[in-house]
Amino acid sequence: VNPSDDKRTEGLDIDASEWDLSDFNIEAKTIKGFTTSGFLKILKNKNLILPNKNKEGEYIKEISADAFRNVDFDESSLKKYDIETIVLPKNIEKIGDFAFQSNNIKEVDFSEYKNLKEIGKGAFMNNKIESATFNDEIEVIDDAAFHINKIEMLFLQGGNLKYIGKSSFRQNNISILFLISDKVKEISDMAFLENNIDGELDLSHLTNLKKIGVQSFRNNNITALKLPSSLEEISAESFYNNKIETLDVSDNLKSIMFNAFDS
């Protein structure tokens, strides 16, 4: 289409260097996504800075499900967000399901967000995250939250951590894993499937751990394993395809399911 001069409109002159409230759809204390101006800015500026407060001056507490999900399922395509860095609202408490799925984020540091307690399902799935730092208040890292990334070292040692979800860190590059919690009772199915965990894996600091789920640590390079005395069940294929040479289990262990230590 090549309209005549009287039909032409000038392109919107958008300054993409800064973000403001008008760039975001905000309901109450929740960010729902981009407005038109926000969408036009993210096409030029891949470094997203989210506001701390809404128009009423109230602190933002949540990023809703799908808010910045870089997938358009109706059109079977990406939305061209391609976010590379994010600064979250400083009093954020929850990041919703698939909120940042399929972007180009390379690093997340939650250590300064003291109120953040929950990271939803698939929230950062399919990004390029190499480094992830967590605060001590985090309670829930839900299913597939960091599935398909490039995280190399992972330290989860907050005293409030209750849930490590299914496939939560599946298909990363984790070589060093350090877990401390007295509230985690189960490592869910496929949580650390297909990583590069090398040498000794020490789970003895999960002092109330009862169950290790199906394929939780399948396809790694673990050579030695320390398990907590609280452990009761090792599920099917939990440690399938590793390099474990020594194993010591407590008298509390009730079941080792099929192929748990095969290959």
mmCIF file of C-alpha atoms in Angstrom:
data_model
loop_
_atom_site.group_PDB
_atom_site.id
_atom_site.type_symbol
_atom_site.label_atom_id
_atom_site.label_comp_id
_atom_site.label_asym_id
_atom_site.label_seq_id
_atom_site.Cartn_x
_atom_site.Cartn_y
_atom_site.Cartn_z
ATOM 1 C CA VAL A 1 0.000 0.000 0.000
ATOM 2 C CA ASN A 2 1.381 3.387 -1.037
ATOM 3 C CA PRO A 3 -1.213 6.005 0.003
ATOM 4 C CA SER A 4 -1.458 9.442 -1.505
ATOM 5 C CA ASP A 5 0.102 12.314 0.446
ATOM 6 C CA ASP A 6 -3.171 13.362 2.059
ATOM 7 C CA LYS A 7 -3.580 9.867 3.521
ATOM 8 C CA ARG A 8 -0.091 9.589 4.988
ATOM 9 C CA THR A 9 0.493 9.740 8.744
ATOM 10 C CA GLU A 10 3.740 10.521 10.485
ATOM 11 C CA GLY A 11 5.371 7.722 12.465
ATOM 12 C CA LEU A 12 5.048 7.961 16.228
ATOM 13 C CA ASP A 13 8.041 9.714 17.749
ATOM 14 C CA ILE A 14 8.751 7.431 20.725
ATOM 15 C CA ASP A 15 11.636 8.062 23.112
ATOM 16 C CA ALA A 16 12.546 4.493 24.048
ATOM 17 C CA SER A 17 15.375 5.455 26.390
ATOM 18 C CA GLU A 18 13.166 5.688 29.486
ATOM 19 C CA TRP A 19 10.202 3.768 30.890
ATOM 20 C CA ASP A 20 7.229 5.311 32.691
ATOM 21 C CA LEU A 21 3.804 4.312 34.027
ATOM 22 C CA SER A 22 2.064 4.949 30.714
ATOM 23 C CA ASP A 23 4.028 2.067 29.179
ATOM 24 C CA PHE A 24 2.355 -0.554 31.353
ATOM 25 C CA ASN A 25 -1.118 -1.931 31.881
ATOM 26 C CA ILE A 26 -1.502 -1.892 35.672
ATOM 27 C CA GLU A 27 -4.523 -3.077 37.628
ATOM 28 C CA ALA A 28 -4.451 -2.307 41.348
ATOM 29 C CA LYS A 29 -0.995 -3.524 42.452
ATOM 30 C CA THR A 30 -0.407 -5.883 39.521
ATOM 31 C CA ILE A 31 1.417 -5.269 36.232
ATOM 32 C CA LYS A 32 -0.517 -7.017 33.448
ATOM 33 C CA GLY A 33 1.718 -6.212 30.481
ATOM 34 C CA PHE A 34 2.568 -3.490 27.959
ATOM 35 C CA THR A 35 0.396 -0.663 26.676
ATOM 36 C CA THR A 36 0.836 0.419 23.051
ATOM 37 C CA SER A 37 3.630 2.823 23.968
ATOM 38 C CA GLY A 38 5.350 0.118 26.000
ATOM 39 C CA PHE A 39 5.209 -2.292 23.085
ATOM 40 C CA LEU A 40 6.728 0.290 20.746
ATOM 41 C CA LYS A 41 9.503 0.958 23.250
ATOM 42 C CA ILE A 42 10.421 -2.697 23.788
ATOM 43 C CA LEU A 43 10.940 -3.036 20.037
ATOM 44 C CA LYS A 44 13.844 -0.580 20.416
ATOM 45 C CA ASN A 45 14.920 -0.936 24.038
ATOM 46 C CA LYS A 46 15.400 -4.509 25.294
ATOM 47 C CA ASN A 47 16.356 -3.411 28.815
ATOM 48 C CA LEU A 48 13.063 -3.433 30.711
ATOM 49 C CA ILE A 49 12.644 -1.360 33.887
ATOM 50 C CA LEU A 50 9.343 -1.921 35.680
ATOM 51 C CA PRO A 51 7.794 0.778 37.896
ATOM 52 C CA ASN A 52 7.827 0.529 41.681
ATOM 53 C CA LYS A 53 4.409 2.146 42.209
ATOM 54 C CA ASN A 54 1.055 2.521 40.458
ATOM 55 C CA LYS A 55 -0.692 5.836 39.721
ATOM 56 C CA GLU A 56 -2.127 5.903 43.229
ATOM 57 C CA GLY A 57 1.341 5.696 44.718
ATOM 58 C CA GLU A 58 0.869 2.109 45.943
ATOM 59 C CA TYR A 59 3.740 -0.353 45.665
ATOM 60 C CA ILE A 60 3.485 -2.928 42.889
ATOM 61 C CA LYS A 61 3.263 -6.418 44.413
ATOM 62 C CA GLU A 62 2.817 -8.769 41.449
ATOM 63 C CA ILE A 63 3.572 -9.378 37.792
ATOM 64 C CA SER A 64 0.635 -11.272 36.352
ATOM 65 C CA ALA A 65 0.657 -14.504 34.395
ATOM 66 C CA ASP A 66 1.768 -14.099 30.757
ATOM 67 C CA ALA A 67 2.531 -10.388 31.319
ATOM 68 C CA PHE A 68 5.702 -10.321 29.199
ATOM 69 C CA ARG A 69 5.470 -13.770 27.647
ATOM 70 C CA ASN A 70 7.211 -13.495 24.304
ATOM 71 C CA VAL A 71 4.923 -15.964 22.562
ATOM 72 C CA ASP A 72 1.787 -15.307 20.536
ATOM 73 C CA PHE A 73 -0.006 -18.641 20.373
ATOM 74 C CA ASP A 74 -2.814 -17.287 18.175
ATOM 75 C CA GLU A 75 -0.301 -16.245 15.517
ATOM 76 C CA SER A 76 2.124 -19.097 16.300
ATOM 77 C CA SER A 77 4.988 -16.631 16.516
ATOM 78 C CA LEU A 78 7.088 -14.547 18.880
ATOM 79 C CA LYS A 79 5.887 -11.097 19.906
ATOM 80 C CA LYS A 80 9.307 -9.465 19.288
ATOM 81 C CA TYR A 81 9.734 -8.446 22.923
ATOM 82 C CA ASP A 82 13.102 -10.259 23.125
ATOM 83 C CA ILE A 83 13.785 -8.768 26.586
ATOM 84 C CA GLU A 84 17.463 -8.949 27.561
ATOM 85 C CA THR A 85 17.540 -7.424 31.067
ATOM 86 C CA ILE A 86 14.897 -6.686 33.697
ATOM 87 C CA VAL A 87 14.618 -4.497 36.787
ATOM 88 C CA LEU A 88 11.675 -5.602 38.915
ATOM 89 C CA PRO A 89 9.493 -3.493 41.240
ATOM 90 C CA LYS A 90 11.457 -3.297 44.480
ATOM 91 C CA ASN A 91 8.585 -4.642 46.643
ATOM 92 C CA ILE A 92 7.547 -7.436 44.282
ATOM 93 C CA GLU A 93 6.062 -10.499 46.019
ATOM 94 C CA LYS A 94 5.081 -12.765 43.143
ATOM 95 C CA ILE A 95 6.078 -13.336 39.514
ATOM 96 C CA GLY A 96 3.196 -15.028 37.719
ATOM 97 C CA ASP A 97 3.113 -18.103 35.489
ATOM 98 C CA PHE A 98 5.027 -17.703 32.201
ATOM 99 C CA ALA A 99 5.533 -13.992 32.928
ATOM 100 C CA PHE A 100 8.862 -13.778 31.034
ATOM 101 C CA GLN A 101 8.830 -16.979 28.980
ATOM 102 C CA SER A 102 10.877 -17.190 25.773
ATOM 103 C CA ASN A 103 12.812 -13.939 26.013
ATOM 104 C CA ASN A 104 16.601 -13.384 25.867
ATOM 105 C CA ILE A 105 17.277 -12.701 29.550
ATOM 106 C CA LYS A 106 20.837 -13.682 30.511
ATOM 107 C CA GLU A 107 20.893 -12.956 34.245
ATOM 108 C CA VAL A 108 18.454 -12.699 37.152
ATOM 109 C CA ASP A 109 19.386 -11.427 40.596
ATOM 110 C CA PHE A 110 16.602 -11.613 43.177
ATOM 111 C CA SER A 111 18.847 -10.949 46.175
ATOM 112 C CA GLU A 112 17.659 -7.332 46.537
ATOM 113 C CA TYR A 113 13.964 -8.209 46.336
ATOM 114 C CA LYS A 114 13.397 -9.148 49.966
ATOM 115 C CA ASN A 115 9.611 -9.564 49.592
ATOM 116 C CA LEU A 116 9.710 -11.942 46.630
ATOM 117 C CA LYS A 117 8.285 -15.271 47.751
ATOM 118 C CA GLU A 118 6.947 -17.005 44.638
ATOM 119 C CA ILE A 119 8.203 -17.544 41.094
ATOM 120 C CA GLY A 120 5.396 -19.059 39.030
ATOM 121 C CA LYS A 121 5.228 -21.898 36.537
ATOM 122 C CA GLY A 122 7.417 -21.346 33.487
ATOM 123 C CA ALA A 123 8.101 -17.760 34.591
ATOM 124 C CA PHE A 124 11.602 -17.692 33.048
ATOM 125 C CA MET A 125 11.338 -20.795 30.889
ATOM 126 C CA ASN A 126 13.301 -20.776 27.626
ATOM 127 C CA ASN A 127 15.548 -17.778 28.168
ATOM 128 C CA LYS A 128 19.356 -17.581 28.093
ATOM 129 C CA ILE A 129 19.972 -17.248 31.828
ATOM 130 C CA GLU A 130 23.529 -18.125 32.839
ATOM 131 C CA SER A 131 23.465 -16.648 36.349
ATOM 132 C CA ALA A 132 20.599 -16.795 38.864
ATOM 133 C CA THR A 133 20.829 -15.430 42.414
ATOM 134 C CA PHE A 134 17.984 -15.914 44.900
ATOM 135 C CA ASN A 135 16.962 -14.128 48.087
ATOM 136 C CA ASP A 136 16.578 -15.919 51.410
ATOM 137 C CA GLU A 137 12.806 -15.370 51.530
ATOM 138 C CA ILE A 138 11.825 -17.348 48.431
ATOM 139 C CA GLU A 139 9.216 -20.024 49.234
ATOM 140 C CA VAL A 140 8.123 -21.426 45.873
ATOM 141 C CA ILE A 141 10.021 -22.032 42.645
ATOM 142 C CA ASP A 142 7.199 -23.536 40.657
ATOM 143 C CA ASP A 143 7.090 -26.089 37.846
ATOM 144 C CA ALA A 144 9.376 -25.368 34.859
ATOM 145 C CA ALA A 145 10.217 -21.917 36.268
ATOM 146 C CA PHE A 146 13.750 -22.027 34.796
ATOM 147 C CA HIS A 147 13.373 -24.914 32.362
ATOM 148 C CA ILE A 148 15.637 -24.571 29.295
ATOM 149 C CA ASN A 149 18.257 -22.035 30.339
ATOM 150 C CA LYS A 150 22.044 -22.000 30.796
ATOM 151 C CA ILE A 151 22.469 -21.649 34.571
ATOM 152 C CA GLU A 152 25.908 -22.911 35.610
ATOM 153 C CA MET A 153 25.912 -22.646 39.430
ATOM 154 C CA LEU A 154 22.869 -22.760 41.678
ATOM 155 C CA PHE A 155 22.690 -21.925 45.392
ATOM 156 C CA LEU A 156 19.305 -22.325 47.089
ATOM 157 C CA GLN A 157 19.814 -21.817 50.792
ATOM 158 C CA GLY A 158 16.905 -19.701 51.987
ATOM 159 C CA GLY A 159 15.322 -20.906 55.192
ATOM 160 C CA ASN A 160 11.819 -20.402 53.760
ATOM 161 C CA LEU A 161 12.105 -22.514 50.600
ATOM 162 C CA LYS A 162 9.225 -25.027 50.546
ATOM 163 C CA TYR A 163 8.786 -26.166 46.959
ATOM 164 C CA ILE A 164 11.164 -27.007 44.113
ATOM 165 C CA GLY A 165 8.786 -27.691 41.242
ATOM 166 C CA LYS A 166 8.645 -30.266 38.466
ATOM 167 C CA SER A 167 11.227 -29.559 35.749
ATOM 168 C CA SER A 168 12.054 -26.321 37.584
ATOM 169 C CA PHE A 169 15.743 -26.369 36.541
ATOM 170 C CA ARG A 170 15.554 -29.005 33.828
ATOM 171 C CA GLN A 171 17.936 -28.653 30.885
ATOM 172 C CA ASN A 172 20.411 -26.117 32.198
ATOM 173 C CA ASN A 173 24.214 -26.263 32.522
ATOM 174 C CA ILE A 174 24.324 -26.615 36.313
ATOM 175 C CA SER A 175 27.640 -28.080 37.435
ATOM 176 C CA ILE A 176 27.533 -26.987 41.091
ATOM 177 C CA LEU A 177 24.322 -27.349 43.105
ATOM 178 C CA PHE A 178 24.011 -26.309 46.750
ATOM 179 C CA LEU A 179 20.699 -26.852 48.574
ATOM 180 C CA ILE A 180 19.859 -25.977 52.190
ATOM 181 C CA SER A 181 16.322 -26.022 53.606
ATOM 182 C CA ASP A 182 14.454 -27.519 56.533
ATOM 183 C CA LYS A 183 11.073 -27.055 54.802
ATOM 184 C CA VAL A 184 11.515 -28.878 51.498
ATOM 185 C CA LYS A 185 9.943 -32.317 51.793
ATOM 186 C CA GLU A 186 10.207 -33.344 48.155
ATOM 187 C CA ILE A 187 12.388 -32.648 45.153
ATOM 188 C CA SER A 188 9.810 -32.842 42.385
ATOM 189 C CA ASP A 189 9.941 -34.943 39.232
ATOM 190 C CA MET A 190 12.636 -33.951 36.688
ATOM 191 C CA ALA A 191 13.650 -30.908 38.777
ATOM 192 C CA PHE A 192 17.340 -31.172 37.773
ATOM 193 C CA LEU A 193 17.072 -33.521 34.807
ATOM 194 C CA GLU A 194 19.754 -33.092 32.132
ATOM 195 C CA ASN A 195 22.317 -30.816 33.742
ATOM 196 C CA ASN A 196 26.066 -31.177 34.319
ATOM 197 C CA ILE A 197 26.114 -31.681 38.103
ATOM 198 C CA ASP A 198 29.630 -32.950 38.693
ATOM 199 C CA GLY A 199 31.429 -34.605 41.600
ATOM 200 C CA GLU A 200 29.632 -34.899 44.931
ATOM 201 C CA LEU A 201 25.987 -33.934 45.326
ATOM 202 C CA ASP A 202 25.234 -33.140 48.958
ATOM 203 C CA LEU A 203 21.520 -33.224 49.824
ATOM 204 C CA SER A 204 22.105 -33.797 53.535
ATOM 205 C CA HIS A 205 21.200 -30.173 54.330
ATOM 206 C CA LEU A 206 17.592 -30.799 53.244
ATOM 207 C CA THR A 207 16.868 -32.021 56.741
ATOM 208 C CA ASN A 208 13.163 -32.852 56.209
ATOM 209 C CA LEU A 209 13.404 -34.251 52.702
ATOM 210 C CA LYS A 210 11.167 -37.328 52.327
ATOM 211 C CA LYS A 211 11.122 -37.999 48.607
ATOM 212 C CA ILE A 212 13.276 -37.539 45.517
ATOM 213 C CA GLY A 213 11.000 -37.512 42.471
ATOM 214 C CA VAL A 214 11.014 -39.350 39.158
ATOM 215 C CA GLN A 215 14.074 -38.545 37.027
ATOM 216 C CA SER A 216 15.005 -35.671 39.375
ATOM 217 C CA PHE A 217 18.743 -36.012 38.707
ATOM 218 C CA ARG A 218 18.754 -38.185 35.606
ATOM 219 C CA ASN A 219 21.507 -37.488 33.063
ATOM 220 C CA ASN A 220 24.119 -35.710 35.169
ATOM 221 C CA ASN A 221 27.735 -36.481 36.142
ATOM 222 C CA ILE A 222 27.322 -37.120 39.875
ATOM 223 C CA THR A 223 30.085 -39.321 41.333
ATOM 224 C CA ALA A 224 29.111 -39.351 45.018
ATOM 225 C CA LEU A 225 25.867 -38.742 46.838
ATOM 226 C CA LYS A 226 25.077 -37.583 50.368
ATOM 227 C CA LEU A 227 21.461 -38.108 51.418
ATOM 228 C CA PRO A 228 19.635 -36.825 54.513
ATOM 229 C CA SER A 229 18.584 -39.320 57.174
ATOM 230 C CA SER A 230 14.968 -38.143 56.719
ATOM 231 C CA LEU A 231 14.757 -39.550 53.161
ATOM 232 C CA GLU A 232 12.146 -42.305 52.696
ATOM 233 C CA GLU A 233 11.718 -42.727 48.930
ATOM 234 C CA ILE A 234 13.955 -42.564 45.861
ATOM 235 C CA SER A 235 11.652 -42.595 42.837
ATOM 236 C CA ALA A 236 12.014 -44.228 39.436
ATOM 237 C CA GLU A 237 15.098 -43.216 37.450
ATOM 238 C CA SER A 238 15.958 -40.511 40.001
ATOM 239 C CA PHE A 239 19.702 -40.914 39.412
ATOM 240 C CA TYR A 240 19.613 -42.751 36.088
ATOM 241 C CA ASN A 241 22.757 -42.231 33.988
ATOM 242 C CA ASN A 242 25.233 -40.743 36.435
ATOM 243 C CA LYS A 243 28.701 -41.850 37.611
ATOM 244 C CA ILE A 244 27.958 -42.621 41.254
ATOM 245 C CA GLU A 245 30.685 -44.774 42.814
ATOM 246 C CA THR A 246 29.682 -44.650 46.482
ATOM 247 C CA LEU A 247 26.293 -44.542 48.142
ATOM 248 C CA ASP A 248 25.326 -44.539 51.819
ATOM 249 C CA VAL A 249 21.662 -44.534 52.850
ATOM 250 C CA SER A 250 20.011 -44.376 56.257
ATOM 251 C CA ASP A 251 17.759 -46.955 57.892
ATOM 252 C CA ASN A 252 14.790 -44.653 57.282
ATOM 253 C CA LEU A 253 14.832 -45.268 53.535
ATOM 254 C CA LYS A 254 11.764 -47.359 52.636
ATOM 255 C CA SER A 255 11.846 -47.690 48.856
ATOM 256 C CA ILE A 256 14.194 -47.439 45.900
ATOM 257 C CA MET A 257 12.016 -47.568 42.796
ATOM 258 C CA PHE A 258 12.861 -49.192 39.461
ATOM 259 C CA ASN A 259 15.938 -48.013 37.553
ATOM 260 C CA ALA A 260 16.676 -45.410 40.249
ATOM 261 C CA PHE A 261 20.430 -45.973 39.806
ATOM 262 C CA ASP A 262 20.489 -47.644 36.391
ATOM 263 C CA SER A 263 23.391 -46.824 34.052
#
